[in-house]
Amino acid sequence: MSWIHARLRALPLWIRLGIPISMVVWLSISLIVFLNYYNYYKAFHELTLARYLVLGKDLRQTVEVGLAVGLSPRDNAQLEPILKQAQTKLPNIRFVALVDEAGKIIRSVGQLDNSAAEWIAPHPVPEGSDHWQASDTRSYQIGLPYRNSFDQPGGAVIVGYERNVVDAAMWQTRSLLFRDAALVAVMALLLVLVGTWILTRKFERGLAAASHAITQALGKEPIDSSGFQVLGPEVANGIPEFVNASRRAFGQLEVLGKKVKSS
């Protein structure tokens, strides 16, 4: 680990400051991107769901009106053309189906998946809601349970819409966000490095001058304090005082050493 610290200390000050600052900026950018994507993801799915939910509620009302006059979904001949018409009302509808309380398909239009058993089984409706949601590899589904005239569950209307269309839209948005975030991160890195270089170049030169003066504390070379004035008056005045005091002490030690040798 010591060689790592030595390598880090060998780096210029503006790099040692700029990289941590850039990492903080990158973390902030990542957090903003995540929050924006999460909000967009939630809003997009809710808006998409709302469109198909309106259609499903209309179909459920049609089924319940038929039940009110004694027509079960299996016997209601008007449901077939209504389902076909409903499939064309909104884009990307994969199928529309009616199932009974056991999950058995009564009527359907569109492309029913082979994995229908995964969603035709009765689903619990979340508290405070009137529908449930499910999904498989090909579609998202909305299920709206309907009831008969005695307020007993009779089955559900299920609207399935294309998953790949929704996922493609989300993927496009995610790609744009990540691309823009990467560009902003690169620009932030450049701006931070340039900014720290501008702000620290005089300070770093002052540190170098102060370091050189201290290493020459026991030499004969005069100390030029103009180079490290940027470090502040206390440091600028303290270093020459330290150098002069060191030289006086060293001179006294030399005199003392000569007296010891002569005696």
CSV table of C-alpha atoms in Angstrom, one decimal:
chain,number,residue,atom,x,y,z
A,1,MET,CA,0.0,0.0,0.0
A,2,SER,CA,2.9,2.3,0.6
A,3,TRP,CA,3.8,2.4,-3.1
A,4,ILE,CA,0.2,3.4,-3.9
A,5,HIS,CA,0.4,6.3,-1.5
A,6,ALA,CA,3.8,7.3,-2.9
A,7,ARG,CA,2.3,7.2,-6.5
A,8,LEU,CA,-0.7,9.3,-5.3
A,9,ARG,CA,1.6,11.9,-3.6
A,10,ALA,CA,3.6,12.1,-6.8
A,11,LEU,CA,0.5,13.3,-8.8
A,12,PRO,CA,-0.1,17.0,-9.3
A,13,LEU,CA,-2.3,18.6,-6.7
A,14,TRP,CA,-5.0,19.6,-9.3
A,15,ILE,CA,-5.4,15.9,-10.2
A,16,ARG,CA,-5.5,14.7,-6.6
A,17,LEU,CA,-8.3,17.3,-6.0
A,18,GLY,CA,-10.0,17.1,-9.3
A,19,ILE,CA,-10.6,13.3,-9.4
A,20,PRO,CA,-12.4,13.1,-6.0
A,21,ILE,CA,-14.5,16.2,-6.9
A,22,SER,CA,-15.4,14.6,-10.2
A,23,MET,CA,-16.4,11.4,-8.4
A,24,VAL,CA,-18.8,13.4,-6.3
A,25,VAL,CA,-20.2,15.0,-9.4
A,26,TRP,CA,-20.6,11.6,-11.1
A,27,LEU,CA,-22.4,10.3,-8.1
A,28,SER,CA,-24.8,13.2,-8.2
A,29,ILE,CA,-25.4,12.7,-11.9
A,30,SER,CA,-26.0,9.0,-11.4
A,31,LEU,CA,-28.6,9.8,-8.7
A,32,ILE,CA,-30.3,12.3,-10.9
A,33,VAL,CA,-30.4,9.9,-13.8
A,34,PHE,CA,-31.8,7.1,-11.6
A,35,LEU,CA,-34.5,9.3,-10.2
A,36,ASN,CA,-35.5,10.7,-13.6
A,37,TYR,CA,-35.6,7.2,-15.1
A,38,TYR,CA,-37.6,5.8,-12.2
A,39,ASN,CA,-40.1,8.7,-12.4
A,40,TYR,CA,-40.4,8.3,-16.2
A,41,TYR,CA,-40.7,4.5,-15.9
A,42,LYS,CA,-43.5,4.9,-13.3
A,43,ALA,CA,-45.4,7.6,-15.2
A,44,PHE,CA,-45.1,5.8,-18.6
A,45,HIS,CA,-46.4,2.6,-17.2
A,46,GLU,CA,-49.2,4.3,-15.4
A,47,LEU,CA,-50.3,6.3,-18.5
A,48,THR,CA,-50.1,3.1,-20.6
A,49,LEU,CA,-52.1,1.2,-18.1
A,50,ALA,CA,-54.7,3.9,-17.9
A,51,ARG,CA,-55.4,3.8,-21.6
A,52,TYR,CA,-56.1,0.0,-21.6
A,53,LEU,CA,-57.8,0.2,-18.2
A,54,VAL,CA,-60.5,2.5,-19.7
A,55,LEU,CA,-61.1,-0.1,-22.4
A,56,GLY,CA,-61.3,-2.9,-19.9
A,57,LYS,CA,-63.8,-1.1,-17.8
A,58,ASP,CA,-66.0,-0.5,-20.8
A,59,LEU,CA,-65.9,-4.2,-21.6
A,60,ARG,CA,-66.6,-5.1,-18.0
A,61,GLN,CA,-69.6,-2.8,-17.9
A,62,THR,CA,-70.9,-4.5,-21.1
A,63,VAL,CA,-70.6,-7.9,-19.4
A,64,GLU,CA,-72.3,-6.8,-16.2
A,65,VAL,CA,-75.1,-5.2,-18.2
A,66,GLY,CA,-75.7,-8.5,-19.9
A,67,LEU,CA,-75.6,-10.3,-16.6
A,68,ALA,CA,-78.2,-7.9,-15.2
A,69,VAL,CA,-80.7,-9.0,-17.9
A,70,GLY,CA,-79.9,-12.7,-17.5
A,71,LEU,CA,-77.3,-13.2,-20.2
A,72,SER,CA,-74.1,-14.9,-19.1
A,73,PRO,CA,-70.9,-14.1,-21.1
A,74,ARG,CA,-71.0,-17.6,-22.6
A,75,ASP,CA,-74.6,-17.0,-24.0
A,76,ASN,CA,-74.2,-13.3,-24.9
A,77,ALA,CA,-73.8,-13.4,-28.7
A,78,GLN,CA,-73.1,-9.6,-28.7
A,79,LEU,CA,-69.8,-10.0,-26.9
A,80,GLU,CA,-67.9,-11.5,-29.8
A,81,PRO,CA,-68.2,-8.4,-32.1
A,82,ILE,CA,-67.7,-6.1,-29.1
A,83,LEU,CA,-64.4,-7.8,-28.3
A,84,LYS,CA,-63.2,-7.7,-31.9
A,85,GLN,CA,-64.1,-4.0,-32.0
A,86,ALA,CA,-62.3,-3.4,-28.7
A,87,GLN,CA,-59.2,-4.9,-30.0
A,88,THR,CA,-58.9,-2.3,-32.8
A,89,LYS,CA,-59.7,0.7,-30.5
A,90,LEU,CA,-56.1,1.0,-29.2
A,91,PRO,CA,-52.8,0.1,-30.7
A,92,ASN,CA,-50.6,-2.8,-29.6
A,93,ILE,CA,-53.5,-4.9,-28.1
A,94,ARG,CA,-52.4,-8.5,-28.2
A,95,PHE,CA,-55.6,-10.1,-27.0
A,96,VAL,CA,-58.8,-9.5,-25.2
A,97,ALA,CA,-60.4,-12.4,-23.2
A,98,LEU,CA,-63.2,-13.2,-20.9
A,99,VAL,CA,-62.6,-15.9,-18.2
A,100,ASP,CA,-65.0,-17.4,-15.7
A,101,GLU,CA,-64.4,-17.6,-11.9
A,102,ALA,CA,-62.3,-20.7,-12.4
A,103,GLY,CA,-60.0,-19.0,-14.9
A,104,LYS,CA,-61.4,-20.9,-17.9
A,105,ILE,CA,-61.5,-18.9,-21.1
A,106,ILE,CA,-65.1,-18.1,-22.3
A,107,ARG,CA,-64.4,-15.9,-25.2
A,108,SER,CA,-61.2,-14.4,-26.7
A,109,VAL,CA,-59.9,-12.5,-29.6
A,110,GLY,CA,-56.3,-11.9,-30.6
A,111,GLN,CA,-53.1,-13.8,-30.0
A,112,LEU,CA,-53.4,-15.9,-26.9
A,113,ASP,CA,-50.1,-17.1,-25.6
A,114,ASN,CA,-49.3,-20.8,-25.0
A,115,SER,CA,-48.5,-19.8,-21.4
A,116,ALA,CA,-52.0,-18.6,-20.8
A,117,ALA,CA,-52.2,-20.8,-17.7
A,118,GLU,CA,-50.0,-18.3,-16.0
A,119,TRP,CA,-52.5,-15.6,-16.1
A,120,ILE,CA,-56.0,-17.1,-16.5
A,121,ALA,CA,-56.0,-18.4,-13.0
A,122,PRO,CA,-57.8,-16.0,-10.6
A,123,HIS,CA,-55.6,-13.2,-9.3
A,124,PRO,CA,-56.1,-11.4,-6.0
A,125,VAL,CA,-57.2,-7.7,-6.5
A,126,PRO,CA,-55.0,-5.3,-4.5
A,127,GLU,CA,-56.8,-3.5,-1.7
A,128,GLY,CA,-58.3,-0.2,-2.9
A,129,SER,CA,-58.2,-1.3,-6.5
A,130,ASP,CA,-60.6,-2.8,-8.9
A,131,HIS,CA,-58.1,-4.6,-11.2
A,132,TRP,CA,-55.0,-6.7,-11.1
A,133,GLN,CA,-51.9,-6.7,-13.3
A,134,ALA,CA,-49.7,-9.4,-14.6
A,135,SER,CA,-47.1,-10.0,-17.3
A,136,ASP,CA,-45.2,-12.7,-19.2
A,137,THR,CA,-42.5,-12.6,-21.8
A,138,ARG,CA,-44.8,-11.4,-24.5
A,139,SER,CA,-47.5,-9.2,-22.9
A,140,TYR,CA,-48.6,-7.1,-20.0
A,141,GLN,CA,-52.1,-8.0,-18.8
A,142,ILE,CA,-54.9,-6.1,-17.0
A,143,GLY,CA,-57.6,-8.2,-15.3
A,144,LEU,CA,-60.9,-6.6,-14.3
A,145,PRO,CA,-63.1,-8.9,-12.2
A,146,TYR,CA,-66.8,-8.7,-12.9
A,147,ARG,CA,-69.8,-9.6,-10.7
A,148,ASN,CA,-73.2,-11.0,-11.4
A,149,SER,CA,-76.5,-9.5,-10.2
A,150,PHE,CA,-76.1,-11.1,-6.8
A,151,ASP,CA,-72.7,-9.4,-6.3
A,152,GLN,CA,-70.9,-12.7,-6.7
A,153,PRO,CA,-67.7,-13.0,-8.6
A,154,GLY,CA,-68.3,-14.2,-12.1
A,155,GLY,CA,-64.9,-14.0,-13.8
A,156,ALA,CA,-62.7,-11.3,-15.3
A,157,VAL,CA,-62.1,-9.3,-18.4
A,158,ILE,CA,-58.4,-9.5,-19.4
A,159,VAL,CA,-56.7,-7.1,-21.8
A,160,GLY,CA,-53.2,-8.0,-22.9
A,161,TYR,CA,-51.0,-5.5,-24.7
A,162,GLU,CA,-47.6,-6.0,-26.4
A,163,ARG,CA,-44.7,-6.0,-23.9
A,164,ASN,CA,-42.0,-5.5,-26.5
A,165,VAL,CA,-43.5,-2.1,-27.6
A,166,VAL,CA,-43.5,-0.8,-24.0
A,167,ASP,CA,-40.1,-2.2,-23.2
A,168,ALA,CA,-38.7,-0.7,-26.5
A,169,ALA,CA,-39.9,2.7,-25.5
A,170,MET,CA,-38.3,2.3,-22.0
A,171,TRP,CA,-35.1,1.1,-23.5
A,172,GLN,CA,-34.9,4.0,-25.9
A,173,THR,CA,-35.4,6.5,-23.0
A,174,ARG,CA,-32.9,4.6,-20.8
A,175,SER,CA,-30.3,4.7,-23.6
A,176,LEU,CA,-30.8,8.4,-24.1
A,177,LEU,CA,-30.5,9.1,-20.4
A,178,PHE,CA,-27.3,7.1,-20.1
A,179,ARG,CA,-25.8,8.7,-23.2
A,180,ASP,CA,-26.6,12.2,-22.0
A,181,ALA,CA,-25.3,11.3,-18.5
A,182,ALA,CA,-22.1,10.0,-20.0
A,183,LEU,CA,-21.6,13.2,-22.0
A,184,VAL,CA,-22.3,15.3,-18.9
A,185,ALA,CA,-19.9,13.2,-16.8
A,186,VAL,CA,-17.1,13.7,-19.4
A,187,MET,CA,-17.8,17.4,-19.6
A,188,ALA,CA,-17.9,17.6,-15.8
A,189,LEU,CA,-14.6,15.8,-15.5
A,190,LEU,CA,-12.9,18.2,-17.9
A,191,LEU,CA,-14.4,21.3,-16.3
A,192,VAL,CA,-13.5,20.1,-12.8
A,193,LEU,CA,-9.9,19.3,-13.8
A,194,VAL,CA,-9.5,22.6,-15.6
A,195,GLY,CA,-11.1,24.5,-12.8
A,196,THR,CA,-8.9,22.9,-10.1
A,197,TRP,CA,-5.8,23.4,-12.2
A,198,ILE,CA,-6.6,27.1,-12.5
A,199,LEU,CA,-7.4,27.5,-8.8
A,200,THR,CA,-4.4,25.5,-7.5
A,201,ARG,CA,-1.6,26.3,-9.9
A,202,LYS,CA,-0.4,29.3,-7.9
A,203,PHE,CA,-0.9,27.4,-4.6
A,204,GLU,CA,1.0,24.4,-5.9
A,205,ARG,CA,3.9,26.7,-7.1
A,206,GLY,CA,3.9,28.2,-3.6
A,207,LEU,CA,4.1,24.8,-2.0
A,208,ALA,CA,7.0,23.8,-4.3
A,209,ALA,CA,8.8,27.1,-3.4
A,210,ALA,CA,8.2,26.5,0.3
A,211,SER,CA,9.4,22.9,0.0
A,212,HIS,CA,12.6,24.0,-1.8
A,213,ALA,CA,13.2,26.7,0.9
A,214,ILE,CA,12.9,24.2,3.7
A,215,THR,CA,15.1,21.6,2.1
A,216,GLN,CA,17.7,24.4,1.7
A,217,ALA,CA,17.4,25.5,5.3
A,218,LEU,CA,21.0,24.5,6.1
A,219,GLY,CA,22.5,25.8,2.9
A,220,LYS,CA,24.0,29.2,2.2
A,221,GLU,CA,21.6,30.1,-0.6
A,222,PRO,CA,19.5,33.2,0.3
A,223,ILE,CA,15.8,32.6,0.8
A,224,ASP,CA,13.4,34.3,-1.6
A,225,SER,CA,10.0,34.4,0.1
A,226,SER,CA,8.2,35.9,-2.9
A,227,GLY,CA,7.4,32.4,-4.3
A,228,PHE,CA,5.3,31.3,-1.4
A,229,GLN,CA,3.5,34.5,-0.5
A,230,VAL,CA,0.3,32.8,-1.9
A,231,LEU,CA,0.4,30.5,1.1
A,232,GLY,CA,-0.5,33.3,3.4
A,233,PRO,CA,1.4,35.8,5.5
A,234,GLU,CA,2.0,33.5,8.4
A,235,VAL,CA,3.6,30.8,6.3
A,236,ALA,CA,5.5,33.4,4.1
A,237,ASN,CA,7.0,35.0,7.2
A,238,GLY,CA,7.4,31.8,9.2
A,239,ILE,CA,9.5,29.9,6.7
A,240,PRO,CA,12.3,32.5,6.5
A,241,GLU,CA,12.3,32.7,10.3
A,242,PHE,CA,12.5,28.9,10.5
A,243,VAL,CA,15.4,28.9,7.9
A,244,ASN,CA,17.3,31.7,9.7
A,245,ALA,CA,16.8,30.0,13.1
A,246,SER,CA,18.0,26.7,11.7
A,247,ARG,CA,21.1,28.3,10.2
A,248,ARG,CA,21.9,30.1,13.4
A,249,ALA,CA,21.5,26.9,15.4
A,250,PHE,CA,23.6,25.0,12.9
A,251,GLY,CA,26.3,27.7,13.0
A,252,GLN,CA,26.4,27.5,16.8
A,253,LEU,CA,26.7,23.7,16.6
A,254,GLU,CA,29.6,24.0,14.2
A,255,VAL,CA,31.4,26.4,16.6
A,256,LEU,CA,30.7,24.1,19.5
A,257,GLY,CA,32.0,21.1,17.5
A,258,LYS,CA,35.3,23.0,16.7
A,259,LYS,CA,35.8,23.9,20.3
A,260,VAL,CA,35.3,20.3,21.3
A,261,LYS,CA,37.8,19.1,18.8
A,262,SER,CA,40.4,21.7,19.8
A,263,SER,CA,40.1,20.8,23.4
